[in-house]
Short mmCIF file of C-alpha atoms in Angstrom, two decimals:
data_model
loop_
_atom_site.label_atom_id
_atom_site.label_comp_id
_atom_site.label_asym_id
_atom_site.label_seq_id
_atom_site.Cartn_x
_atom_site.Cartn_y
_atom_site.Cartn_z
CA MET A 1406 89.72 17.07 93.79
CA ARG A 1407 87.22 20.08 93.09
CA VAL A 1408 87.68 22.42 90.05
CA VAL A 1409 85.63 25.33 88.97
CA ALA A 1410 86.27 25.87 85.36
CA GLN A 1411 85.31 29.13 83.59
CA ARG A 1412 85.83 29.57 79.72
CA ALA A 1413 87.28 33.20 79.28
CA ALA A 1414 88.30 35.53 76.76
CA SER A 1415 91.13 36.72 79.11
CA GLY A 1416 91.79 36.34 82.67
CA SER A 1417 94.24 37.70 85.46
CA VAL A 1418 95.14 37.07 89.07
CA ARG A 1419 97.11 39.37 91.34
CA TRP A 1420 99.12 38.65 94.48
CA GLU A 1421 102.04 39.66 96.61
CA GLU A 1422 105.38 37.78 96.71
CA ALA A 1423 108.08 38.97 99.32
CA GLY A 1424 106.20 42.28 99.34
CA ALA A 1425 106.28 42.83 95.54
CA PRO A 1426 103.03 42.86 93.65
CA LYS A 1427 102.63 40.11 91.05
CA VAL A 1428 100.34 39.63 88.10
CA ALA A 1429 99.51 36.58 85.93
CA THR A 1430 97.45 36.84 82.67
CA ILE A 1431 96.09 34.68 79.96
CA GLY A 1432 94.41 35.39 76.63
CA PRO A 1433 91.45 33.25 75.47
CA GLY A 1434 91.43 29.96 77.51
CA LEU A 1435 90.28 28.51 80.70
CA VAL A 1436 90.28 30.16 84.23
CA LEU A 1437 90.46 27.14 86.79
CA LEU A 1438 89.97 27.23 90.61
CA VAL A 1439 91.56 24.11 91.95
CA GLY A 1440 91.25 22.61 95.32
CA ALA A 1441 92.65 19.19 96.60
CA GLY A 1442 90.87 16.79 99.06
CA PRO A 1443 92.58 14.51 101.64
CA ASP A 1444 91.80 11.34 99.37
CA ASP A 1445 93.31 12.94 96.13
CA ASP A 1446 96.49 11.36 94.41
CA GLU A 1447 98.51 11.89 91.41
CA THR A 1448 96.07 9.45 89.49
CA ILE A 1449 93.16 11.62 90.06
CA VAL A 1450 95.16 14.91 89.18
CA ARG A 1451 96.27 13.60 86.05
CA ARG A 1452 92.80 12.33 85.13
CA MET A 1453 91.36 15.71 86.06
CA ALA A 1454 93.88 17.76 84.08
CA ASP A 1455 93.56 15.62 81.02
CA LYS A 1456 89.69 15.77 81.12
CA LEU A 1457 89.92 19.66 81.30
CA ILE A 1458 92.67 19.80 78.62
CA ASP A 1459 90.32 17.84 76.25
CA LEU A 1460 87.14 19.15 77.32
CA ARG A 1461 85.13 20.55 74.25
CA VAL A 1462 83.84 23.82 75.52
CA PHE A 1463 85.07 26.26 72.63
CA ALA A 1464 82.98 26.92 69.51
CA ASP A 1465 84.12 25.81 66.14
CA GLU A 1466 83.49 27.83 62.88
CA ALA A 1467 80.01 26.67 62.84
CA GLY A 1468 79.27 27.90 66.37
CA ARG A 1469 79.19 24.40 68.10
CA MET A 1470 81.00 23.56 71.05
CA ASN A 1471 83.36 21.25 69.36
CA LEU A 1472 86.91 22.42 70.18
CA SER A 1473 89.20 21.68 73.15
CA LEU A 1474 91.76 24.00 74.84
CA THR A 1475 94.57 22.50 72.70
CA ASP A 1476 92.42 22.81 69.40
CA VAL A 1477 92.20 26.64 69.92
CA LYS A 1478 95.60 26.91 71.27
CA GLY A 1479 94.32 28.48 74.34
CA GLU A 1480 95.83 29.20 77.84
CA ALA A 1481 94.97 28.28 81.33
CA LEU A 1482 95.05 30.44 84.41
CA ILE A 1483 95.18 27.86 87.48
CA VAL A 1484 94.54 29.12 90.89
CA SER A 1485 94.67 27.08 94.05
CA GLN A 1486 91.60 27.50 96.04
CA PHE A 1487 91.11 25.37 99.14
CA THR A 1488 87.87 27.20 99.99
CA LEU A 1489 86.12 24.87 97.40
CA PHE A 1490 85.85 22.41 100.24
CA ALA A 1491 84.03 24.87 102.41
CA ASP A 1492 81.02 23.26 104.08
CA MET A 1493 78.22 25.63 105.06
CA SER A 1494 75.68 23.14 105.94
CA ARG A 1495 75.77 24.15 109.68
CA GLY A 1496 76.28 27.36 111.61
CA ARG A 1497 77.35 30.53 110.36
CA ARG A 1498 81.07 29.84 109.82
CA PRO A 1499 82.31 27.54 106.87
CA SER A 1500 84.07 24.44 108.00
CA LEU A 1501 87.23 23.67 105.91
CA LEU A 1502 87.90 20.24 107.56
CA LYS A 1503 87.26 18.52 104.34
CA ALA A 1504 90.14 20.31 102.53
CA GLY A 1505 93.34 18.35 102.09
CA ASP A 1506 96.49 18.85 104.06
CA PRO A 1507 98.05 22.19 103.02
CA ALA A 1508 101.50 20.66 102.12
CA ARG A 1509 100.17 17.86 100.25
CA ALA A 1510 97.62 20.07 98.39
CA GLU A 1511 100.21 22.36 97.22
CA GLN A 1512 102.07 19.18 95.86
CA LEU A 1513 99.01 18.20 93.89
CA TYR A 1514 98.37 21.58 92.76
CA GLU A 1515 101.82 21.66 91.19
CA SER A 1516 101.44 18.38 89.58
CA PHE A 1517 98.14 19.59 88.32
CA VAL A 1518 99.79 22.64 86.74
CA GLN A 1519 102.71 20.42 85.29
CA GLN A 1520 100.02 18.28 83.39
CA PHE A 1521 99.11 21.25 81.50
CA ARG A 1522 102.67 22.33 80.77
CA ALA A 1523 103.69 18.87 79.93
CA ARG A 1524 101.39 18.22 76.92
CA GLY A 1525 103.54 17.69 73.87
CA ILE A 1526 106.23 15.99 75.99
CA GLU A 1527 104.80 12.58 74.77
CA ILE A 1528 105.09 13.65 71.10
CA ILE A 1529 108.68 14.70 71.54
CA GLY A 1530 109.32 11.29 73.23
CA LEU A 1531 107.67 9.42 70.36
CA GLY A 1532 109.83 11.41 67.93
CA LEU A 1533 113.01 10.29 69.56
CA ILE A 1534 111.76 6.49 69.91
CA TRP A 1535 110.61 6.28 66.34
CA GLY A 1536 113.64 8.13 64.80
CA LEU A 1537 115.71 5.06 66.02
CA SER A 1538 112.98 2.76 64.67
CA PHE A 1539 113.93 3.39 61.04
CA LEU A 1540 117.39 2.66 62.06
CA PHE A 1541 116.32 -0.92 63.51
CA PHE A 1542 114.27 -1.49 60.52
CA LYS A 1543 117.33 -1.03 58.10
CA LEU A 1544 119.42 -3.35 60.36
CA GLY A 1545 116.86 -6.00 60.70
CA VAL A 1546 115.57 -6.30 57.17
CA HIS A 1547 119.05 -7.38 55.92
CA ASP A 1548 118.62 -10.88 57.72
CA MET A 1549 114.83 -11.51 57.63
CA SER A 1550 111.83 -10.91 55.43
CA PRO A 1551 109.65 -7.98 56.14
CA THR A 1552 106.83 -10.31 57.40
CA VAL A 1553 109.13 -12.09 59.78
CA LEU A 1554 110.38 -8.84 61.10
CA VAL A 1555 106.82 -7.52 61.81
CA PHE A 1556 105.89 -10.75 63.59
CA ILE A 1557 108.78 -10.43 65.93
CA ARG A 1558 108.33 -6.87 66.42
CA SER A 1559 104.58 -7.32 67.27
CA ALA A 1560 105.07 -10.64 69.42
CA SER A 1561 107.92 -8.96 71.59
CA GLY A 1562 106.16 -5.66 71.87
CA ALA A 1563 102.95 -7.65 73.19
CA VAL A 1564 105.05 -9.70 75.59
CA ALA A 1565 106.75 -6.39 76.92
CA LEU A 1566 103.49 -4.57 77.35
CA ALA A 1567 101.61 -7.61 78.90
CA ALA A 1568 104.46 -7.79 81.60
CA ILE A 1569 104.26 -4.13 82.28
CA MET A 1570 100.45 -4.28 82.84
CA ALA A 1571 100.88 -7.46 84.93
CA LEU A 1572 103.58 -5.90 87.15
CA SER A 1573 101.42 -2.74 87.57
CA GLY A 1574 98.33 -4.67 88.64
CA ARG A 1575 96.52 -3.82 85.53
CA SER A 1576 93.72 -5.90 84.02
CA LEU A 1577 94.51 -6.97 80.51
CA PHE A 1578 91.19 -6.42 78.83
CA GLY A 1579 88.65 -6.42 81.60
CA GLY A 1580 86.24 -9.06 80.01
CA ARG A 1581 85.92 -6.69 76.91
CA LEU A 1582 88.15 -8.68 74.51
CA ARG A 1583 85.44 -10.37 72.47
CA SER A 1584 83.79 -7.02 71.78
CA ARG A 1585 86.94 -5.16 70.73
CA LEU A 1586 88.31 -8.05 68.29
CA ILE A 1587 87.24 -6.18 65.31
CA PRO A 1588 88.60 -2.68 66.16
CA PHE A 1589 91.97 -4.48 67.24
CA ALA A 1590 92.10 -6.26 63.92
CA ILE A 1591 91.51 -3.11 61.96
CA MET A 1592 94.06 -1.19 63.79
CA ALA A 1593 96.57 -4.12 63.54
CA ILE A 1594 96.16 -4.14 59.68
CA THR A 1595 96.14 -0.35 59.14
CA ASN A 1596 98.60 0.69 61.76
CA ALA A 1597 101.11 -2.28 61.97
CA VAL A 1598 100.80 -5.02 59.31
CA ILE A 1599 100.46 -2.79 56.17
CA PRO A 1600 102.88 0.11 57.16
CA TRP A 1601 105.55 -2.05 58.79
CA VAL A 1602 105.81 -4.48 56.13
CA ALA A 1603 105.90 -1.53 53.52
CA ILE A 1604 108.65 0.32 55.52
CA ALA A 1605 110.69 -2.93 55.84
CA TRP A 1606 110.25 -3.77 52.32
CA GLY A 1607 111.12 -0.14 51.14
CA GLU A 1608 114.20 0.17 53.28
CA ARG A 1609 115.71 -2.69 51.36
CA THR A 1610 116.33 0.08 48.44
CA ILE A 1611 116.24 3.35 50.28
CA SER A 1612 117.89 4.85 53.24
CA SER A 1613 116.44 4.85 56.76
CA GLY A 1614 116.55 8.68 56.64
CA LEU A 1615 114.61 9.01 53.39
CA ALA A 1616 112.22 6.43 54.71
CA SER A 1617 111.61 8.69 57.95
CA ILE A 1618 111.24 11.70 55.71
CA LEU A 1619 108.61 9.97 53.57
CA ASN A 1620 106.80 8.72 56.65
CA ALA A 1621 106.65 12.41 57.85
CA THR A 1622 103.84 12.90 55.28
CA THR A 1623 101.24 11.02 57.50
CA PRO A 1624 99.73 14.39 58.85
CA LEU A 1625 99.40 15.50 55.01
CA TRP A 1626 97.26 12.29 54.37
CA VAL A 1627 95.16 12.71 57.57
CA ALA A 1628 94.35 16.34 56.45
CA ILE A 1629 93.33 15.02 52.97
CA PHE A 1630 91.18 12.05 54.25
CA ILE A 1631 89.80 13.81 57.42
CA PHE A 1632 87.71 16.22 55.15
CA TRP A 1633 85.23 13.29 54.53
CA VAL A 1634 85.67 11.40 57.70
CA ILE A 1635 85.60 13.85 60.52
CA PRO A 1636 83.85 17.16 59.34
CA ALA A 1637 84.31 18.71 62.95
CA GLU A 1638 88.06 18.55 62.55
CA ARG A 1639 88.14 19.62 58.92
CA PRO A 1640 91.28 21.34 57.98
CA SER A 1641 91.36 25.20 56.93
CA LEU A 1642 92.63 26.47 53.47
CA LEU A 1643 95.99 27.17 55.21
CA ASN A 1644 96.13 23.45 56.27
CA TYR A 1645 95.53 22.36 52.69
CA THR A 1646 98.21 24.64 51.47
CA GLY A 1647 100.51 22.83 53.82
CA VAL A 1648 99.38 19.55 52.27
CA LEU A 1649 100.23 20.91 48.72
CA ILE A 1650 103.69 22.06 49.99
CA GLY A 1651 104.33 18.57 51.77
CA ILE A 1652 103.49 16.75 48.45
CA ALA A 1653 105.90 19.06 46.65
CA GLY A 1654 108.57 18.05 49.24
CA VAL A 1655 107.99 14.49 48.38
CA VAL A 1656 108.50 15.16 44.86
CA ILE A 1657 111.55 16.96 45.37
CA LEU A 1658 112.85 13.73 47.27
CA VAL A 1659 111.80 11.15 44.67
CA LEU A 1660 112.33 13.19 41.41
CA PRO A 1661 116.22 12.74 41.13
CA ASP A 1662 115.80 9.08 41.41
CA ILE A 1663 112.96 8.97 38.78
CA VAL A 1664 115.31 10.87 36.26
CA THR A 1665 118.25 8.64 36.97
CA HIS A 1666 116.59 5.14 37.00
CA GLY A 1667 112.98 5.67 35.83
CA LEU A 1668 109.89 4.04 37.66
CA SER A 1669 112.09 1.54 39.15
CA GLY A 1670 114.76 0.70 41.91
CA ASN A 1671 114.50 3.43 44.73
CA LEU A 1672 111.43 5.00 43.64
CA ILE A 1673 109.32 1.68 44.20
CA GLY A 1674 110.90 1.58 47.78
CA ALA A 1675 109.91 5.08 48.12
CA LEU A 1676 106.38 4.57 47.19
CA ALA A 1677 105.96 1.73 49.56
CA VAL A 1678 106.90 4.11 52.66
CA VAL A 1679 104.25 6.53 51.13
CA VAL A 1680 101.79 3.75 51.10
CA ALA A 1681 102.73 3.32 54.72
CA SER A 1682 102.10 6.83 55.68
CA MET A 1683 98.74 6.67 54.08
CA SER A 1684 97.80 3.45 56.01
CA TYR A 1685 98.89 5.14 59.22
CA ALA A 1686 96.59 8.12 58.49
CA VAL A 1687 93.63 5.93 57.80
CA SER A 1688 94.25 4.11 61.23
CA ALA A 1689 94.62 7.63 63.14
CA MET A 1690 91.13 8.55 61.80
CA TYR A 1691 89.57 5.25 62.70
CA GLN A 1692 90.96 5.28 66.19
CA ARG A 1693 89.81 8.77 66.71
CA THR A 1694 86.23 7.92 65.58
CA ARG A 1695 85.84 4.60 66.81
CA MET A 1696 88.18 4.12 69.76
CA ARG A 1697 88.65 7.41 71.38
CA GLY A 1698 88.86 7.27 75.25
CA TRP A 1699 89.58 3.36 75.32
CA ASN A 1700 92.43 2.44 77.69
CA VAL A 1701 95.74 3.13 76.09
CA PHE A 1702 97.21 -0.03 77.49
CA GLU A 1703 94.41 -2.02 75.94
CA GLN A 1704 94.49 -0.34 72.49
CA SER A 1705 98.29 -0.99 72.40
CA LEU A 1706 98.25 -4.54 73.61
CA GLY A 1707 95.20 -5.60 71.41
CA GLN A 1708 96.72 -4.10 68.30
CA LEU A 1709 100.01 -5.83 68.98
CA ILE A 1710 98.38 -9.17 69.55
CA ALA A 1711 96.19 -8.90 66.47
CA SER A 1712 99.11 -7.87 64.51
CA ALA A 1713 101.25 -10.85 65.45
CA VAL A 1714 98.33 -13.18 64.74
CA ILE A 1715 97.43 -11.80 61.48
CA VAL A 1716 101.05 -11.62 60.12
CA PHE A 1717 102.22 -15.19 61.39
CA PRO A 1718 100.81 -17.19 58.39
CA LEU A 1719 102.52 -14.57 56.02
CA ALA A 1720 105.81 -15.08 57.62
CA ILE A 1721 105.92 -18.99 57.84
CA PRO A 1722 107.05 -19.45 54.18
CA THR A 1723 109.86 -16.98 54.67
CA LEU A 1724 111.22 -18.63 57.70
CA PRO A 1725 113.87 -20.88 55.98
CA ALA A 1726 115.53 -17.67 54.69
CA VAL A 1727 115.99 -15.96 58.04
CA HIS A 1728 119.43 -15.53 59.32
CA LEU A 1729 119.48 -14.99 62.97
CA ALA A 1730 122.36 -12.51 63.58
CA TRP A 1731 122.70 -11.12 66.90
CA LEU A 1732 122.77 -7.59 65.64
CA SER A 1733 119.48 -7.81 63.50
CA MET A 1734 117.72 -9.76 66.27
CA ALA A 1735 118.62 -7.18 68.83
CA ALA A 1736 117.40 -4.34 66.46
CA VAL A 1737 114.06 -6.06 65.95
CA LEU A 1738 113.51 -6.70 69.65
CA ALA A 1739 114.39 -2.97 70.42
CA LEU A 1740 111.60 -2.21 67.65
CA GLY A 1741 109.12 -4.37 69.38
CA ILE A 1742 109.93 -3.40 73.04
CA GLY A 1743 110.80 0.36 72.52
CA GLY A 1744 109.02 1.25 69.08
CA SER A 1745 105.91 -0.68 69.92
CA GLY A 1746 105.42 -1.59 73.41
CA ILE A 1747 106.33 1.70 74.92
CA ALA A 1748 105.83 4.05 72.12
CA TYR A 1749 102.22 2.92 71.32
CA LEU A 1750 101.30 3.74 74.83
CA LEU A 1751 102.50 7.41 74.05
CA TYR A 1752 100.92 7.35 70.58
CA TYR A 1753 97.39 6.39 71.88
CA TYR A 1754 97.66 8.85 74.63
CA THR A 1755 98.19 11.77 72.38
CA MET A 1756 95.65 10.47 69.87
CA ASN A 1757 92.92 10.47 72.54
CA THR A 1758 93.87 14.03 73.63
CA LEU A 1759 95.44 15.97 70.72
CA GLY A 1760 93.34 14.38 67.76
CA PRO A 1761 94.72 12.58 64.55
CA VAL A 1762 96.29 15.51 62.76
CA ARG A 1763 98.41 16.66 65.75
CA ALA A 1764 99.18 13.22 67.10
CA THR A 1765 100.32 12.12 63.67
CA GLY A 1766 102.38 15.38 63.77
CA VAL A 1767 104.96 13.40 65.69
CA THR A 1768 106.21 12.18 62.33
CA PHE A 1769 107.90 15.59 61.57
CA ILE A 1770 110.31 15.02 64.67
CA VAL A 1771 111.11 11.75 63.49
CA PRO A 1772 113.16 12.55 60.37
CA VAL A 1773 115.58 14.73 62.18
CA THR A 1774 116.50 11.98 64.53
CA ALA A 1775 116.27 9.19 61.98
CA VAL A 1776 118.60 11.04 59.43
CA PHE A 1777 121.08 11.86 62.19
CA TRP A 1778 121.32 8.23 63.36
CA GLY A 1779 121.36 6.92 59.71
CA VAL A 1780 124.35 9.26 58.86
CA VAL A 1781 126.24 8.54 62.26
CA LEU A 1782 125.78 4.87 62.49
CA LEU A 1783 124.86 3.63 58.92
CA GLN A 1784 127.30 5.94 57.06
CA GLU A 1785 124.06 6.84 54.75
CA SER A 1786 124.62 9.69 52.48
CA LEU A 1787 122.93 13.09 52.95
CA SER A 1788 122.27 14.67 49.50
CA LEU A 1789 121.09 18.12 48.75
CA PRO A 1790 117.72 17.05 47.39
CA THR A 1791 117.21 15.18 50.76
CA ILE A 1792 117.71 18.37 52.96
CA VAL A 1793 115.80 20.41 50.56
CA GLY A 1794 112.81 17.88 50.54
CA MET A 1795 112.98 17.50 54.38
CA VAL A 1796 112.76 21.17 54.94
CA VAL A 1797 109.83 21.69 52.47
CA ILE A 1798 107.91 18.74 53.86
CA LEU A 1799 108.53 19.92 57.59
CA PHE A 1800 107.32 23.48 56.38
CA GLY A 1801 104.08 21.80 54.87
CA ILE A 1802 103.41 19.94 57.99
CA VAL A 1803 103.71 23.18 60.08
CA LEU A 1804 101.00 24.74 57.91
CA THR A 1805 98.92 21.46 58.07
CA ASN A 1806 98.88 21.57 61.90
CA MET A 1807 98.17 25.29 62.13
CA ARG A 1808 94.41 25.99 63.47
CA ARG A 1809 92.58 29.22 63.33
CA ARG A 1810 91.24 30.47 66.57
CA PRO A 1811 87.37 30.63 66.71
CA ALA A 1812 85.81 33.99 65.86
CA PRO A 1813 84.92 36.05 68.74
CA ARG A 1814 81.44 35.54 70.20
CA PRO A 1815 78.96 38.14 71.40
CA GLU A 1816 79.32 37.05 74.94
CA ALA A 1817 83.13 37.45 74.78
CA ALA A 1818 82.95 40.79 76.64
CA ARG A 1819 80.86 39.27 79.54
CA GLU A 1820 83.20 36.28 79.77
CA LYS A 1821 86.24 38.72 79.92
CA GLU A 1822 84.94 40.47 82.77
CA ALA A 1823 83.85 37.29 84.65
CA ALA A 1824 87.27 35.87 84.28
CA ARG A 1825 89.19 38.38 86.21
CA VAL A 1826 89.87 36.96 89.60
#
């Protein structure tokens, strides 16, 4: 596949369809001329699309090319152009024999366009999966300790993911396991052991819906921590306003319990879930700075195996108290296979492409589904403070994820003219 990419302040293309003139236009973004060759396939198309979507060719506030198409909320004008394969090495007439079959090339072009449209589907899928995860946590923690729950979740997720990789002919680690043990261990501790144990322990005293809402503060903690860790992705004043609003929402959620029970009871469970959210934020930034671009299968499997190994010694002392009821075991296995094995593939993909603030923004989708399932299946109550707190937190997260467009540059006028095709 061959692509000519032009950064543009605006772009347009005109054509006729059934005798009627058609025009497509974009604002700031990329103008792409795309041609498919005879050896191209869906894998190549997806890799090329992801590369372009994540390509840092837009200037940040300091004038450095540090932002991608998604970072600036840009648009893409994609034009099919088979003449990119023209061979002019001989004669006076270009040869197009190296271009792909027209019908197949059209399919690949449509697939390429779809990759641009589909960015964000992974986040919605994660929100639906992880919304159910809080329900499964609530069911599983009744019959086993948090550490046993985390071990079964990690182990079952690792087995499911390894099976998927084996059936698809993927190499498990490609000889890179030894050099990646420390990153896998760090991700296991910050993205699995600490948050999963904290959530399981917290849900012993709070509802699954409240746990999911508190977990939705993860992007707020990312926005706070990222100021020192990843300066290039430093949030704006508007983002930090969202952080303060989100924290206010958390206060609204826990304040009634503080007034009623003091610093005990449900408050401790709520604080445990907040600690889990902070741990998720730390892991998101570590992944972005140290593991970006790694194969998503390897990241997911490596973390799950490391998590199972680390938490197993902690789970052994609590094994005699485990009650193996079929409902709780089914819930924990669903957590492992769906909420870990499959969901983490989507999570690391969005982390690699969208960055930590936007990828952890999946948590604002989770409360809606988690509260719904908790009310419908577990008969959990839905109080006014819960509703108000959730609305305030979600509004804060929206502001936290907003990004200013970069200021116009002197060459913008020239780009605008060059982009018209």
